[in-house]
CSV table of C-alpha atoms in Angstrom, one decimal:
chain,number,residue,atom,x,y,z
A,1,MET,CA,-51.2,38.5,-1.1
A,2,VAL,CA,-52.3,36.5,2.0
A,3,ASP,CA,-52.9,38.3,5.3
A,4,GLU,CA,-52.5,37.1,8.9
A,5,GLU,CA,-56.0,35.6,8.9
A,6,ARG,CA,-55.2,33.7,5.6
A,7,ASN,CA,-57.5,35.9,3.5
A,8,VAL,CA,-56.3,36.3,-0.1
A,9,ASP,CA,-56.0,39.8,-1.5
A,10,THR,CA,-55.8,39.4,-5.3
A,11,SER,CA,-55.2,43.2,-5.7
A,12,LYS,CA,-51.6,42.6,-4.5
A,13,VAL,CA,-50.8,40.2,-7.4
A,14,GLU,CA,-49.2,42.9,-9.5
A,15,GLU,CA,-47.2,44.3,-6.6
A,16,THR,CA,-45.9,40.8,-5.7
A,17,ALA,CA,-45.0,40.0,-9.3
A,18,SER,CA,-43.3,43.3,-9.9
A,19,ARG,CA,-41.0,42.6,-6.9
A,20,MET,CA,-39.7,39.3,-8.5
A,21,SER,CA,-36.2,39.6,-9.9
A,22,GLU,CA,-35.6,39.6,-13.6
A,23,SER,CA,-33.5,36.4,-13.4
A,24,LYS,CA,-36.3,34.6,-11.5
A,25,LYS,CA,-38.9,35.7,-14.1
A,26,ASP,CA,-36.6,34.5,-16.9
A,27,GLU,CA,-36.1,31.2,-15.1
A,28,ILE,CA,-39.9,30.7,-14.8
A,29,LEU,CA,-41.0,32.1,-18.1
A,30,SER,CA,-38.3,30.9,-20.5
A,31,ASN,CA,-39.6,27.3,-20.6
A,32,PHE,CA,-43.4,26.5,-20.6
A,33,GLU,CA,-42.9,23.4,-18.6
A,34,GLU,CA,-41.1,25.4,-15.9
A,35,PHE,CA,-43.9,27.9,-16.0
A,36,LYS,CA,-46.5,25.2,-15.4
A,37,SER,CA,-44.4,23.7,-12.7
A,38,TYR,CA,-44.1,27.0,-10.9
A,39,LEU,CA,-47.9,27.6,-11.2
A,40,HIS,CA,-48.5,24.0,-10.0
A,41,GLY,CA,-46.6,24.8,-6.8
A,42,LYS,CA,-48.5,28.0,-6.2
A,43,VAL,CA,-51.9,26.2,-6.8
A,44,GLN,CA,-50.9,23.5,-4.3
A,45,ILE,CA,-50.1,26.2,-1.7
A,46,GLY,CA,-53.4,27.8,-2.4
A,47,GLU,CA,-55.3,24.5,-2.0
A,48,LYS,CA,-53.5,23.8,1.3
A,49,MET,CA,-54.6,27.2,2.5
A,50,GLY,CA,-58.2,26.2,1.7
A,51,MET,CA,-58.6,28.4,-1.4
A,52,SER,CA,-61.6,27.5,-3.5
A,53,GLU,CA,-61.3,26.8,-7.2
A,54,GLU,CA,-62.9,30.1,-7.9
A,55,THR,CA,-60.4,32.0,-5.8
A,56,LEU,CA,-57.6,30.2,-7.5
A,57,ALA,CA,-59.0,31.1,-10.9
A,58,LYS,CA,-59.4,34.8,-9.8
A,59,THR,CA,-55.8,34.8,-8.7
A,60,ALA,CA,-54.7,33.2,-12.0
A,61,GLU,CA,-56.7,35.8,-13.8
A,62,LYS,CA,-54.8,38.6,-12.1
A,63,VAL,CA,-51.5,36.9,-12.8
A,64,ALA,CA,-52.4,36.4,-16.5
A,65,ASP,CA,-53.4,40.0,-16.7
A,66,TYR,CA,-50.1,41.1,-15.2
A,67,LEU,CA,-48.1,38.9,-17.6
A,68,ALA,CA,-50.1,40.1,-20.6
A,69,ASN,CA,-49.5,43.7,-19.8
A,70,HIS,CA,-45.9,43.6,-18.4
A,71,GLU,CA,-44.0,40.6,-19.8
A,72,GLU,CA,-43.1,39.6,-23.3
A,73,PRO,CA,-43.8,35.9,-24.1
A,74,ARG,CA,-40.7,33.8,-24.0
A,75,ASN,CA,-42.0,30.9,-26.0
A,76,SER,CA,-44.8,29.9,-28.4
A,77,GLU,CA,-47.1,28.6,-25.7
A,78,GLU,CA,-46.9,31.9,-23.7
A,79,ASN,CA,-47.4,33.8,-27.0
A,80,LEU,CA,-50.6,31.8,-27.7
A,81,LEU,CA,-51.9,32.5,-24.2
A,82,LYS,CA,-51.2,36.2,-24.5
A,83,GLU,CA,-53.0,36.4,-27.9
A,84,LEU,CA,-56.0,34.5,-26.4
A,85,TRP,CA,-56.0,36.8,-23.4
A,86,LYS,CA,-55.9,39.9,-25.6
A,87,VAL,CA,-58.9,38.9,-27.7
A,88,GLY,CA,-61.0,37.4,-24.9
A,89,GLU,CA,-63.9,39.1,-23.2
A,90,GLN,CA,-63.9,39.2,-19.4
A,91,GLU,CA,-65.9,36.0,-19.1
A,92,GLU,CA,-63.7,34.2,-21.6
A,93,ARG,CA,-60.6,35.3,-19.7
A,94,HIS,CA,-62.1,34.0,-16.5
A,95,LYS,CA,-62.8,30.7,-18.1
A,96,LEU,CA,-59.3,30.6,-19.5
A,97,ALA,CA,-57.9,31.2,-15.9
A,98,HIS,CA,-60.0,28.2,-14.7
A,99,MET,CA,-58.5,26.1,-17.5
A,100,LEU,CA,-55.0,27.2,-16.5
A,101,VAL,CA,-55.6,26.2,-12.9
A,102,LYS,CA,-56.8,22.8,-14.1
A,103,LEU,CA,-53.9,22.4,-16.5
A,104,VAL,CA,-51.3,22.8,-13.7
A,105,LYS,CA,-53.0,20.7,-11.0
């Protein structure tokens, strides 16, 4: 997702997520607090790399899209997020991605 010049390529989110082992996905997604903790770590890394709030949100949007299309929710919080994602328009999804980034900071 990040090249040698530290540019972020959000088109690689799906490829990166699909390479993650099932046991690692289960570890992260089975508990919402664990999910938030995992995202917090990724947001911190992005901030240290100098990613803007907008870039973080665009990346979160790609991750949320991947999860909504490829993973079943493992708890009620993830189920709510998936339902909101499914009914939201593009602009609403983008705002939700911003809120997710704020939530895990």
